[in-house]
Short mmCIF file of C-alpha atoms and ligand atoms in Angstrom, two decimals:
data_model
loop_
_atom_site.label_atom_id
_atom_site.label_comp_id
_atom_site.label_asym_id
_atom_site.label_seq_id
_atom_site.Cartn_x
_atom_site.Cartn_y
_atom_site.Cartn_z
CA MET A 1 20.89 -21.52 -18.71
CA LYS A 2 21.45 -23.95 -21.54
CA THR A 3 19.22 -26.66 -20.12
CA PHE A 4 16.42 -24.28 -19.45
CA SER A 5 16.43 -22.55 -22.81
CA SER A 6 16.41 -25.84 -24.68
CA VAL A 7 13.43 -27.03 -22.62
CA PHE A 8 11.75 -23.76 -23.44
CA ALA A 9 12.49 -24.11 -27.16
CA VAL A 10 10.90 -27.56 -27.20
CA PHE A 11 7.84 -26.20 -25.50
CA LEU A 12 7.51 -23.36 -27.99
CA SER A 13 7.70 -25.62 -31.01
CA VAL A 14 5.03 -27.93 -29.53
CA ALA A 15 2.84 -24.89 -28.92
CA ALA A 16 3.37 -23.68 -32.49
CA ILE A 17 2.27 -27.01 -33.92
CA SER A 18 -0.82 -27.30 -31.78
CA TYR A 19 -2.04 -23.79 -32.64
CA SER A 20 -1.20 -23.71 -36.33
CA SER A 21 -4.59 -25.10 -37.36
CA SER A 22 -6.76 -22.76 -35.29
CA ASN A 23 -4.77 -19.55 -34.82
CA ARG A 24 -2.87 -17.57 -37.38
CA ALA A 25 0.68 -16.67 -36.47
CA PRO A 26 0.77 -13.23 -34.82
CA GLY A 27 2.88 -11.93 -37.74
CA ARG A 28 3.90 -8.28 -37.59
CA THR A 29 2.40 -5.64 -35.33
CA TRP A 30 3.36 -1.99 -35.32
CA ILE A 31 2.48 -0.05 -32.18
CA ASN A 32 2.76 3.57 -33.23
CA ASP A 33 2.58 7.00 -31.63
CA VAL A 34 2.91 5.61 -28.11
CA THR A 35 4.87 6.91 -25.13
CA ILE A 36 7.59 4.31 -24.56
CA VAL A 37 8.31 3.83 -20.87
CA SER A 38 11.18 1.35 -20.71
CA PRO A 39 13.10 1.03 -17.44
CA GLU A 40 16.62 1.38 -18.89
CA LYS A 41 15.64 4.78 -20.33
CA LEU A 42 13.47 6.42 -17.72
CA ASP A 43 15.45 9.65 -18.15
CA HIS A 44 14.65 9.57 -21.85
CA ILE A 45 10.94 9.13 -22.35
CA GLU A 46 9.62 9.88 -25.79
CA ARG A 47 6.85 8.95 -28.11
CA GLY A 48 7.73 6.47 -30.79
CA SER A 49 6.91 3.11 -32.29
CA VAL A 50 7.62 -0.53 -31.59
CA LEU A 51 7.61 -3.23 -34.25
CA ILE A 52 6.86 -6.82 -33.26
CA GLU A 53 7.60 -9.74 -35.57
CA ASN A 54 6.13 -13.04 -34.43
CA ASP A 55 7.12 -13.33 -30.77
CA ARG A 56 9.95 -10.74 -30.71
CA ILE A 57 10.45 -7.00 -30.61
CA VAL A 58 12.43 -6.19 -33.77
CA SER A 59 12.67 -2.42 -33.68
CA VAL A 60 12.07 0.49 -31.34
CA GLU A 61 12.08 4.01 -32.72
CA ARG A 62 11.85 7.12 -30.63
CA GLY A 63 10.97 10.60 -31.73
CA VAL A 64 10.54 9.64 -35.38
CA GLU A 65 7.33 11.60 -35.85
CA ARG A 66 9.33 14.79 -35.41
CA LYS A 67 11.79 13.82 -38.13
CA GLU A 68 10.61 12.43 -41.45
CA GLY A 69 7.32 11.02 -40.13
CA ALA A 70 6.88 7.41 -39.13
CA LYS A 71 5.97 4.97 -41.89
CA LYS A 72 3.97 1.85 -41.24
CA PRO A 73 6.00 -1.24 -42.17
CA ALA A 74 4.48 -3.42 -44.89
CA ASP A 75 1.98 -6.10 -43.80
CA ALA A 76 1.98 -4.98 -40.18
CA ASN A 77 -1.15 -4.72 -38.06
CA LEU A 78 -1.34 -1.12 -36.93
CA VAL A 79 -2.06 -0.36 -33.29
CA SER A 80 -2.32 3.29 -32.42
CA GLY A 81 -0.94 4.03 -28.98
CA LYS A 82 -1.95 7.67 -29.15
CA GLY A 83 -2.22 9.14 -25.67
CA GLN A 84 -1.16 5.80 -24.16
CA PHE A 85 1.93 4.30 -22.52
CA LEU A 86 3.85 1.16 -23.39
CA ILE A 87 5.80 -0.73 -20.70
CA PRO A 88 7.49 -4.14 -20.66
CA GLY A 89 5.40 -7.02 -19.33
CA LEU A 90 5.60 -7.13 -15.52
CA ILE A 91 7.54 -9.81 -13.63
CA ASP A 92 6.43 -11.20 -10.27
CA SER A 93 9.49 -13.01 -8.92
CA HIS A 94 7.78 -14.67 -5.96
CA VAL A 95 4.64 -16.75 -6.47
CA HIS A 96 3.36 -20.15 -5.36
CA LEU A 97 1.12 -21.43 -8.12
CA ALA A 98 0.00 -24.67 -6.47
CA SER A 99 -1.22 -22.99 -3.29
CA VAL A 100 -4.94 -22.25 -3.31
CA PRO A 101 -6.07 -19.07 -1.54
CA GLY A 102 -8.00 -19.85 1.63
CA MET A 103 -6.76 -23.45 1.80
CA MET A 104 -3.97 -25.35 3.55
CA PHE A 105 -1.42 -27.63 1.82
CA ASP A 106 -4.07 -30.13 0.84
CA PRO A 107 -6.96 -28.47 -1.03
CA ALA A 108 -10.29 -29.76 0.27
CA GLN A 109 -11.45 -32.75 -1.79
CA SER A 110 -15.05 -31.55 -1.60
CA LYS A 111 -14.04 -28.37 -3.42
CA SER A 112 -12.35 -30.06 -6.37
CA GLU A 113 -14.55 -28.44 -9.04
CA MET A 114 -13.99 -24.98 -7.55
CA VAL A 115 -10.23 -25.64 -7.38
CA ARG A 116 -10.21 -26.84 -11.00
CA LYS A 117 -11.85 -23.58 -12.13
CA TYR A 118 -9.41 -21.58 -9.99
CA PHE A 119 -6.40 -23.19 -11.68
CA LYS A 120 -7.96 -22.62 -15.10
CA GLN A 121 -8.31 -18.90 -14.35
CA LEU A 122 -4.92 -18.59 -12.60
CA PRO A 123 -2.67 -17.77 -15.61
CA ARG A 124 -5.32 -15.38 -16.97
CA SER A 125 -5.51 -13.47 -13.69
CA TYR A 126 -1.77 -12.82 -13.72
CA LEU A 127 -2.06 -11.56 -17.32
CA TYR A 128 -5.13 -9.48 -16.41
CA TYR A 129 -2.87 -7.36 -14.17
CA GLY A 130 -0.01 -7.29 -16.68
CA TYR A 131 2.22 -10.05 -15.26
CA THR A 132 3.74 -11.80 -18.27
CA THR A 133 6.49 -13.55 -16.28
CA VAL A 134 6.17 -15.29 -12.91
CA VAL A 135 8.66 -17.27 -10.83
CA ASP A 136 7.50 -20.09 -8.56
CA LEU A 137 9.90 -20.25 -5.63
CA ALA A 138 9.06 -23.67 -4.22
CA VAL A 139 7.58 -26.35 -6.44
CA VAL A 140 5.43 -28.71 -4.37
CA ASP A 141 3.14 -29.95 -7.17
CA ARG A 142 4.77 -29.97 -10.58
CA GLU A 143 1.51 -30.99 -12.25
CA VAL A 144 0.00 -27.58 -11.43
CA LEU A 145 2.95 -25.85 -13.11
CA GLU A 146 2.65 -28.08 -16.17
CA GLY A 147 -1.06 -27.28 -16.38
CA PHE A 148 -0.23 -23.57 -16.19
CA ARG A 149 2.24 -23.92 -19.07
CA ARG A 150 -0.29 -25.87 -21.14
CA ALA A 151 -2.94 -23.17 -20.82
CA PRO A 152 -3.66 -21.40 -24.14
CA LEU A 153 -2.76 -18.03 -22.60
CA HIS A 154 -0.25 -17.86 -19.77
CA PRO A 155 2.69 -15.85 -18.48
CA ASP A 156 6.20 -17.24 -18.96
CA LEU A 157 6.87 -19.40 -15.95
CA TYR A 158 10.23 -20.04 -14.30
CA ASP A 159 10.80 -21.89 -11.06
CA CYS A 160 13.29 -22.74 -8.32
CA GLY A 161 12.38 -26.44 -8.34
CA GLY A 162 11.81 -28.11 -4.98
CA SER A 163 13.04 -25.82 -2.21
CA LEU A 164 15.74 -26.58 0.40
CA PRO A 165 14.34 -26.46 3.94
CA ILE A 166 16.37 -27.91 6.79
CA ALA A 167 14.88 -31.28 7.80
CA ASN A 168 11.69 -30.69 9.86
CA GLY A 169 12.19 -26.92 9.60
CA TYR A 170 10.00 -24.25 8.02
CA PRO A 171 7.95 -24.73 5.87
CA MET A 172 7.99 -28.55 5.81
CA SER A 173 7.08 -28.42 9.51
CA PHE A 174 3.54 -27.40 8.48
CA ALA A 175 2.99 -30.65 6.58
CA PRO A 176 2.08 -33.78 8.56
CA ALA A 177 5.24 -35.71 9.60
CA ALA A 178 4.31 -38.63 7.33
CA MET A 179 4.00 -36.41 4.23
CA ARG A 180 6.62 -33.71 4.66
CA PHE A 181 9.65 -35.61 3.34
CA LYS A 182 7.75 -36.53 0.17
CA LEU A 183 6.54 -32.94 -0.33
CA PHE A 184 10.07 -31.53 0.15
CA PRO A 185 12.38 -34.06 -1.52
CA ASN A 186 15.26 -31.53 -1.59
CA PHE A 187 15.30 -31.06 2.20
CA ILE A 188 18.75 -30.72 3.80
CA TYR A 189 19.76 -33.59 6.08
CA ASP A 190 20.50 -32.51 9.63
CA SER A 191 22.53 -35.04 11.61
CA ARG A 192 21.34 -33.48 14.91
CA GLN A 193 17.87 -34.76 14.03
CA ALA A 194 18.70 -38.18 12.60
CA SER A 195 16.08 -39.78 14.86
CA SER A 196 13.24 -37.76 13.34
CA ILE A 197 14.13 -38.39 9.70
CA PRO A 198 12.73 -41.61 8.17
CA SER A 199 15.50 -44.14 7.54
CA GLU A 200 14.86 -44.39 3.78
CA TYR A 201 16.31 -40.87 3.41
CA LYS A 202 20.12 -41.11 3.34
CA PRO A 203 22.36 -38.22 4.43
CA GLN A 204 24.43 -38.36 1.23
CA ASP A 205 21.31 -37.78 -0.91
CA HIS A 206 20.36 -34.64 1.03
CA THR A 207 23.54 -32.61 1.17
CA PRO A 208 23.47 -29.02 -0.17
CA ALA A 209 25.37 -30.21 -3.27
CA ALA A 210 22.92 -33.07 -3.95
CA SER A 211 19.84 -30.90 -3.42
CA VAL A 212 21.14 -28.04 -5.57
CA ALA A 213 21.96 -30.57 -8.30
CA ALA A 214 18.38 -31.85 -8.10
CA VAL A 215 17.06 -28.29 -8.60
CA LYS A 216 19.37 -27.79 -11.56
CA SER A 217 18.40 -31.04 -13.27
CA SER A 218 14.69 -30.24 -12.84
CA GLY A 219 15.19 -27.05 -14.91
CA GLY A 220 15.16 -24.58 -12.00
CA ILE A 221 16.82 -21.19 -12.39
CA CYS A 222 17.12 -20.50 -8.66
CA VAL A 223 17.58 -22.17 -5.28
CA LYS A 224 15.27 -21.29 -2.42
CA THR A 225 16.22 -21.91 1.17
CA TYR A 226 14.95 -20.63 4.52
CA PHE A 227 15.92 -19.11 7.82
CA GLU A 228 12.79 -19.16 9.95
CA ARG A 229 12.50 -20.14 13.61
CA GLY A 230 8.71 -20.07 13.28
CA PHE A 231 5.82 -18.28 14.92
CA ALA A 232 2.77 -18.92 17.12
CA ALA A 233 2.78 -22.55 18.28
CA ASP A 234 5.90 -23.49 16.26
CA ARG A 235 8.52 -20.99 17.30
CA ASN A 236 11.51 -23.24 17.90
CA LEU A 237 11.99 -24.81 14.51
CA PRO A 238 15.46 -26.01 13.43
CA VAL A 239 17.33 -23.63 11.09
CA ILE A 240 20.34 -24.07 8.82
CA SER A 241 23.81 -23.55 10.30
CA PRO A 242 26.38 -21.11 8.88
CA GLU A 243 28.29 -24.14 7.57
CA LEU A 244 25.28 -25.43 5.62
CA ARG A 245 24.57 -21.92 4.41
CA ALA A 246 28.09 -21.71 3.00
CA GLU A 247 27.73 -25.10 1.29
CA ILE A 248 24.43 -24.08 -0.30
CA ARG A 249 26.00 -20.80 -1.47
CA LYS A 250 28.93 -22.63 -3.03
CA ALA A 251 26.75 -25.24 -4.76
CA ALA A 252 24.38 -22.57 -6.14
CA THR A 253 27.29 -20.56 -7.54
CA GLN A 254 28.81 -23.63 -9.17
CA ALA A 255 25.46 -24.52 -10.75
CA SER A 256 24.88 -20.88 -11.87
CA LEU A 257 21.65 -20.69 -9.89
CA VAL A 258 20.31 -17.61 -8.11
CA LEU A 259 20.26 -18.12 -4.32
CA MET A 260 17.11 -16.85 -2.59
CA MET A 261 16.50 -17.00 1.13
CA HIS A 262 13.23 -16.71 3.02
CA ALA A 263 14.03 -14.27 5.81
CA ASN A 264 11.63 -11.81 7.44
CA SER A 265 13.31 -11.06 10.79
CA PHE A 266 16.31 -8.99 11.80
CA GLU A 267 18.16 -12.16 12.82
CA ALA A 268 17.29 -13.96 9.56
CA GLN A 269 18.21 -11.06 7.26
CA LYS A 270 21.52 -10.61 9.09
CA PHE A 271 22.13 -14.33 8.54
CA ALA A 272 21.21 -13.97 4.84
CA VAL A 273 23.53 -10.99 4.38
CA GLU A 274 26.43 -12.77 6.10
CA GLY A 275 25.88 -15.70 3.73
CA ASP A 276 25.92 -13.50 0.60
CA VAL A 277 22.58 -14.67 -0.74
CA ASP A 278 21.44 -13.11 -4.02
CA VAL A 279 17.87 -12.37 -2.95
CA ILE A 280 16.08 -11.88 0.37
CA ALA A 281 12.55 -13.13 -0.21
CA HIS A 282 10.64 -10.93 2.30
CA GLY A 283 10.61 -7.59 4.01
CA MET A 284 11.88 -7.34 7.60
CA TRP A 285 8.79 -7.03 9.76
CA ASN A 286 10.03 -8.91 12.82
CA TRP A 287 12.70 -7.06 14.76
CA GLY A 288 12.96 -9.58 17.63
CA GLY A 289 13.97 -7.84 20.85
CA LEU A 290 13.81 -4.51 19.02
CA ASP A 291 10.13 -4.87 18.03
CA GLY A 292 9.00 -2.11 20.38
CA ARG A 293 11.42 0.53 19.08
CA THR A 294 9.63 3.29 17.22
CA GLU A 295 12.72 4.55 15.37
CA LEU A 296 14.69 2.29 13.04
CA PRO A 297 17.45 0.93 15.35
CA ALA A 298 21.10 1.43 14.41
CA GLU A 299 21.74 -2.36 14.50
CA ILE A 300 19.07 -2.85 11.84
CA ARG A 301 20.30 0.05 9.76
CA ALA A 302 23.73 -1.59 9.69
CA VAL A 303 22.24 -4.75 8.16
CA LEU A 304 20.19 -2.73 5.67
CA ASP A 305 23.33 -0.82 4.67
CA GLN A 306 24.95 -4.16 3.83
CA ILE A 307 21.91 -5.16 1.74
CA VAL A 308 22.33 -1.93 -0.23
CA LYS A 309 26.09 -2.23 -0.57
CA LYS A 310 26.06 -5.86 -1.69
CA ARG A 311 23.16 -5.13 -4.08
CA ILE A 312 21.18 -8.03 -2.62
CA GLY A 313 17.78 -8.30 -4.29
CA TYR A 314 15.02 -7.32 -1.85
CA GLN A 315 11.44 -8.54 -2.14
CA ALA A 316 9.44 -6.50 0.35
CA THR A 317 6.28 -8.70 0.03
CA ILE A 318 4.26 -6.32 2.23
CA GLN A 319 1.02 -7.95 1.06
CA VAL A 320 1.97 -11.04 3.11
CA LEU A 321 0.89 -8.98 6.12
CA ALA A 322 -2.31 -7.91 4.38
CA GLY A 323 -2.94 -11.62 3.90
CA MET A 324 -3.56 -11.69 7.65
CA SER A 325 -4.96 -8.24 8.33
CA LEU A 326 -7.59 -8.39 5.56
CA TYR A 327 -9.53 -11.00 7.56
CA PHE A 328 -10.39 -8.12 9.87
CA ASP A 329 -11.35 -5.68 7.10
CA PRO A 330 -15.11 -5.88 6.43
CA GLU A 331 -14.70 -4.15 3.05
CA TYR A 332 -12.15 -6.54 1.52
CA LEU A 333 -14.42 -9.17 -0.02
CA LYS A 334 -16.59 -6.39 -1.49
CA MET A 335 -13.80 -5.22 -3.80
CA PRO A 336 -15.16 -5.48 -7.38
CA ALA A 337 -11.68 -6.51 -8.59
CA ILE A 338 -11.94 -9.87 -6.78
CA ALA A 339 -14.61 -11.15 -9.17
CA LYS A 340 -12.22 -10.50 -12.07
CA VAL A 341 -9.51 -12.87 -10.80
CA ILE A 342 -11.25 -15.87 -9.19
CA PRO A 343 -14.31 -17.98 -10.07
CA ALA A 344 -17.63 -16.80 -8.64
CA GLU A 345 -18.05 -19.93 -6.50
CA MET A 346 -14.72 -19.27 -4.83
CA LEU A 347 -15.78 -15.77 -3.82
CA ALA A 348 -19.03 -17.23 -2.45
CA TRP A 349 -16.98 -19.78 -0.49
CA PHE A 350 -14.73 -17.03 0.95
CA ASN A 351 -17.90 -15.43 2.27
CA SER A 352 -18.89 -18.65 4.07
CA ALA A 353 -17.77 -19.65 7.59
CA GLU A 354 -15.65 -22.49 6.18
CA GLY A 355 -13.97 -20.16 3.70
CA LYS A 356 -12.90 -17.86 6.54
CA SER A 357 -11.46 -20.63 8.73
CA PHE A 358 -7.97 -19.07 8.78
CA LYS A 359 -9.43 -16.07 10.61
CA ARG A 360 -9.95 -18.26 13.70
CA GLU A 361 -6.21 -18.89 13.87
CA LEU A 362 -5.45 -15.18 13.70
CA GLU A 363 -8.03 -13.64 16.02
CA ARG A 364 -7.26 -12.89 19.62
CA PRO A 365 -9.88 -13.19 22.35
CA GLY A 366 -11.32 -9.84 23.37
CA PHE A 367 -10.09 -7.97 20.27
CA THR A 368 -12.57 -6.44 17.84
CA ASP A 369 -11.82 -6.56 14.11
CA ARG A 370 -10.92 -2.92 14.26
CA ALA A 371 -8.52 -3.44 17.14
CA MET A 372 -6.88 -6.30 15.24
CA LEU A 373 -6.42 -4.10 12.15
CA GLU A 374 -4.89 -1.34 14.27
CA GLY A 375 -2.62 -3.88 15.92
CA TYR A 376 -1.22 -4.98 12.55
CA GLU A 377 -0.72 -1.34 11.56
CA ARG A 378 1.18 -0.48 14.74
CA SER A 379 3.43 -3.55 14.66
CA VAL A 380 4.40 -5.47 11.53
CA PHE A 381 3.21 -2.93 8.93
CA ARG A 382 4.92 -0.06 10.74
CA ARG A 383 8.18 -1.96 11.01
CA VAL A 384 8.32 -3.16 7.42
CA ARG A 385 7.44 0.32 6.14
CA GLN A 386 10.29 1.83 8.14
CA VAL A 387 12.69 -0.75 6.70
CA VAL A 388 11.43 -0.30 3.14
CA ALA A 389 11.51 3.50 3.39
CA TYR A 390 15.12 3.35 4.55
CA LEU A 391 16.09 1.01 1.70
CA ALA A 392 14.18 3.12 -0.83
CA GLY A 393 16.08 6.20 0.33
CA GLN A 394 19.33 4.41 -0.58
CA ASP A 395 17.93 3.06 -3.84
CA ALA A 396 18.39 -0.57 -2.79
CA ASN A 397 17.98 -3.34 -5.36
CA PHE A 398 14.24 -3.90 -4.93
CA LEU A 399 12.78 -6.89 -6.74
CA PHE A 400 9.05 -7.01 -7.20
CA GLY A 401 7.67 -10.21 -5.64
CA THR A 402 4.34 -10.81 -3.93
CA ASP A 403 4.47 -14.30 -2.37
CA THR A 404 1.01 -14.97 -3.86
CA PRO A 405 -0.70 -16.56 -2.02
CA SER A 406 0.98 -16.53 1.33
CA SER A 407 -0.86 -19.71 2.25
CA PRO A 408 -3.51 -20.19 3.55
CA THR A 409 -4.86 -16.66 3.21
CA TYR A 410 -7.65 -15.46 0.92
CA GLY A 411 -6.10 -11.99 1.07
CA ASN A 412 -3.54 -12.61 -1.72
CA LEU A 413 -5.29 -13.30 -5.02
CA PRO A 414 -3.40 -13.86 -8.27
CA GLY A 415 -2.70 -10.70 -10.29
CA LEU A 416 -4.71 -8.44 -8.00
CA ASN A 417 -2.19 -9.06 -5.23
CA GLY A 418 0.53 -7.56 -7.42
CA TYR A 419 -1.48 -4.40 -7.89
CA LEU A 420 -2.09 -4.18 -4.14
CA GLU A 421 1.62 -4.79 -3.45
CA MET A 422 2.50 -1.86 -5.72
CA GLN A 423 0.20 0.34 -3.63
CA GLN A 424 1.92 -0.94 -0.48
CA LEU A 425 5.36 -0.18 -1.90
CA GLN A 426 4.33 3.34 -2.82
CA LYS A 427 2.85 3.89 0.62
CA ALA A 428 6.11 2.65 2.17
CA GLY A 429 8.14 5.18 0.18
CA LEU A 430 9.19 3.70 -3.16
CA SER A 431 8.96 6.10 -6.09
CA LEU A 432 6.94 5.06 -9.13
CA ALA A 433 10.21 4.68 -11.06
CA GLN A 434 11.55 2.34 -8.36
CA ILE A 435 8.36 0.26 -8.54
CA LEU A 436 8.55 -0.01 -12.33
CA ARG A 437 12.23 -0.98 -12.28
CA ALA A 438 11.64 -3.56 -9.53
CA ALA A 439 8.90 -5.24 -11.57
CA THR A 440 10.81 -5.24 -14.84
CA ILE A 441 14.56 -4.73 -15.38
CA SER A 442 15.72 -5.42 -11.80
CA ASN A 443 13.79 -8.69 -11.61
CA ALA A 444 15.03 -9.71 -15.05
CA ARG A 445 18.67 -9.00 -14.17
CA ALA A 446 18.55 -10.65 -10.76
CA LEU A 447 17.01 -13.80 -12.24
CA ARG A 448 19.35 -13.65 -15.24
CA ILE A 449 16.50 -13.63 -17.74
CA ASP A 450 17.29 -10.12 -18.97
CA SER A 451 18.35 -11.34 -22.41
CA GLN A 452 14.66 -12.27 -22.86
CA VAL A 453 12.52 -9.84 -20.89
CA GLY A 454 12.52 -6.74 -18.70
CA THR A 455 12.86 -3.87 -21.20
CA ILE A 456 11.46 -2.69 -24.54
CA GLU A 457 14.46 -3.37 -26.79
CA PRO A 458 15.00 -5.16 -30.10
CA GLY A 459 15.58 -8.89 -29.61
CA LYS A 460 13.52 -9.14 -26.43
CA MET A 461 10.39 -11.25 -26.17
CA ALA A 462 7.34 -9.23 -27.23
CA ASN A 463 5.77 -9.18 -23.77
CA LEU A 464 4.31 -5.69 -23.57
CA ILE A 465 1.58 -3.79 -21.75
CA LEU A 466 -0.34 -0.84 -23.16
CA LEU A 467 -1.60 1.47 -20.39
CA LYS A 468 -4.10 4.32 -20.59
CA GLU A 469 -2.31 6.21 -17.79
CA SER A 470 1.36 6.86 -17.11
CA PRO A 471 2.97 4.48 -14.59
CA LEU A 472 5.29 7.35 -13.63
CA GLU A 473 2.38 9.54 -12.59
CA SER A 474 0.14 7.21 -10.63
CA VAL A 475 0.19 3.65 -9.38
CA SER A 476 -3.40 3.34 -10.64
CA ALA A 477 -1.90 3.23 -14.16
CA TYR A 478 -1.31 -0.48 -13.51
CA ASP A 479 -5.08 -0.90 -13.36
CA SER A 480 -5.60 1.00 -16.64
CA ILE A 481 -4.38 -1.78 -18.94
CA ALA A 482 -5.78 -1.72 -22.49
CA THR A 483 -3.84 -4.52 -24.17
CA ILE A 484 -1.39 -7.22 -23.12
CA TRP A 485 1.02 -8.80 -25.62
CA VAL A 486 2.40 -12.22 -24.70
CA HIS A 487 4.99 -13.54 -27.13
CA GLY A 488 3.64 -11.08 -29.68
CA LYS A 489 0.01 -12.11 -29.33
CA ALA A 490 -2.35 -9.27 -28.41
CA ILE A 491 -4.97 -9.91 -25.75
CA SER A 492 -7.60 -7.46 -24.58
CA ARG A 493 -7.72 -7.12 -20.84
CA GLU A 494 -11.44 -7.77 -20.40
CA SER A 495 -11.20 -11.08 -22.25
CA LEU A 496 -8.99 -12.36 -19.41
CA ALA A 497 -11.41 -11.62 -16.57
CA ALA A 498 -12.91 -14.52 -14.60
CA GLY A 499 -16.37 -15.44 -15.81
CA GLY A 500 -15.74 -13.28 -18.89
ZN1 LIG B 601 7.00 -17.61 -0.56
#
């Protein structure tokens, strides 16, 4: 962590210098008479007060109004939280900042102005829905991440550096052969495919140890690899061997990096469990030969039991499926929330034929939109909900992650997608307490950033969300945000809306 925190410290001091002339330091803020809903104390919810000094929480007092009466600290800005609920800033541990909704790897040149406005709004849209920390799992364009960090208001951003696909495997297989090795410089060399790897790439530079070292030196906190044989036209992609999996595991442990694996099938999650990964980056919606079974098969339950027992972090990412099914939902683009998180011209483009081009890859001849929607419900949604319900029943280590956007869909928009994912998780059987823990303390612990964020405790970063409704009573509470504090700076929700 040393490297990362020193990079972070440098960034903070630069930010402090550049704002000192225009903005006053946040100073002290006292949020009083508020119901404190912090995930390490969900069995102990009381009203109280939280004192922020500059960018940190310095004290948390519960129940004081019943004792001697709370006193406002000197020079503090008073914020009354009467009738409201304070939670830690939310963490989305699976995003892809450089991917533009509705577009493939290479954003259309003709849409550069629209894309520029989208990236300008991007950090604000995450904050608009209460996400004050995001983790980018596969950096393909570092400039986008730097732009995000330079924005005047933005969530804390961590990343896994360049990801580790097997040569010519998922997802580098989606990039044109001439570009893919440049886009995925940490790919793992595969001697079985030496003839389809350009000769300038040497095996010794693309071992698990070399690629993990590259992630570490870029400031990454995690390593992302994949087990994916593909789908549709590309269903026989190369995958990593158990030997390579073991080498990646060993290198990640030695570098103190969290190991995350893309795995959404029974076969892939079994492979991930056998390799002792730290985090499985998707829900299991493909059951292979067991797809048609209506009850959760015993073979799958055995793998899920291992996920529970080993406390492997589990990102259900159910909205990935909505990223496909929403193309068949005539109501989706009419949601008023969409205009809050993307520029108006992007919404207009989504409504055009060109903006819906991904739909043509998804539709099946002879199927109406309604039949397509029902098909998704009966297959992938049903299966992932059965898996998630089973894991929820055993209180598995859920980590809140959305995979926003699961390229190239327009169905996963920044910030809003998190709110929709919470609704999906609830529908699949997670309790509201499980959802809150997944998006705060569990994410923070799994990513080893819990000394900074994840709870409302003295010493933590003052990333806080004031809600009008209780997040333990209704998932809609996450859409009732009044104020967001980022590093102690208060921001009203409406000021973060697109076009606002
Ligand atoms: Zn992803």
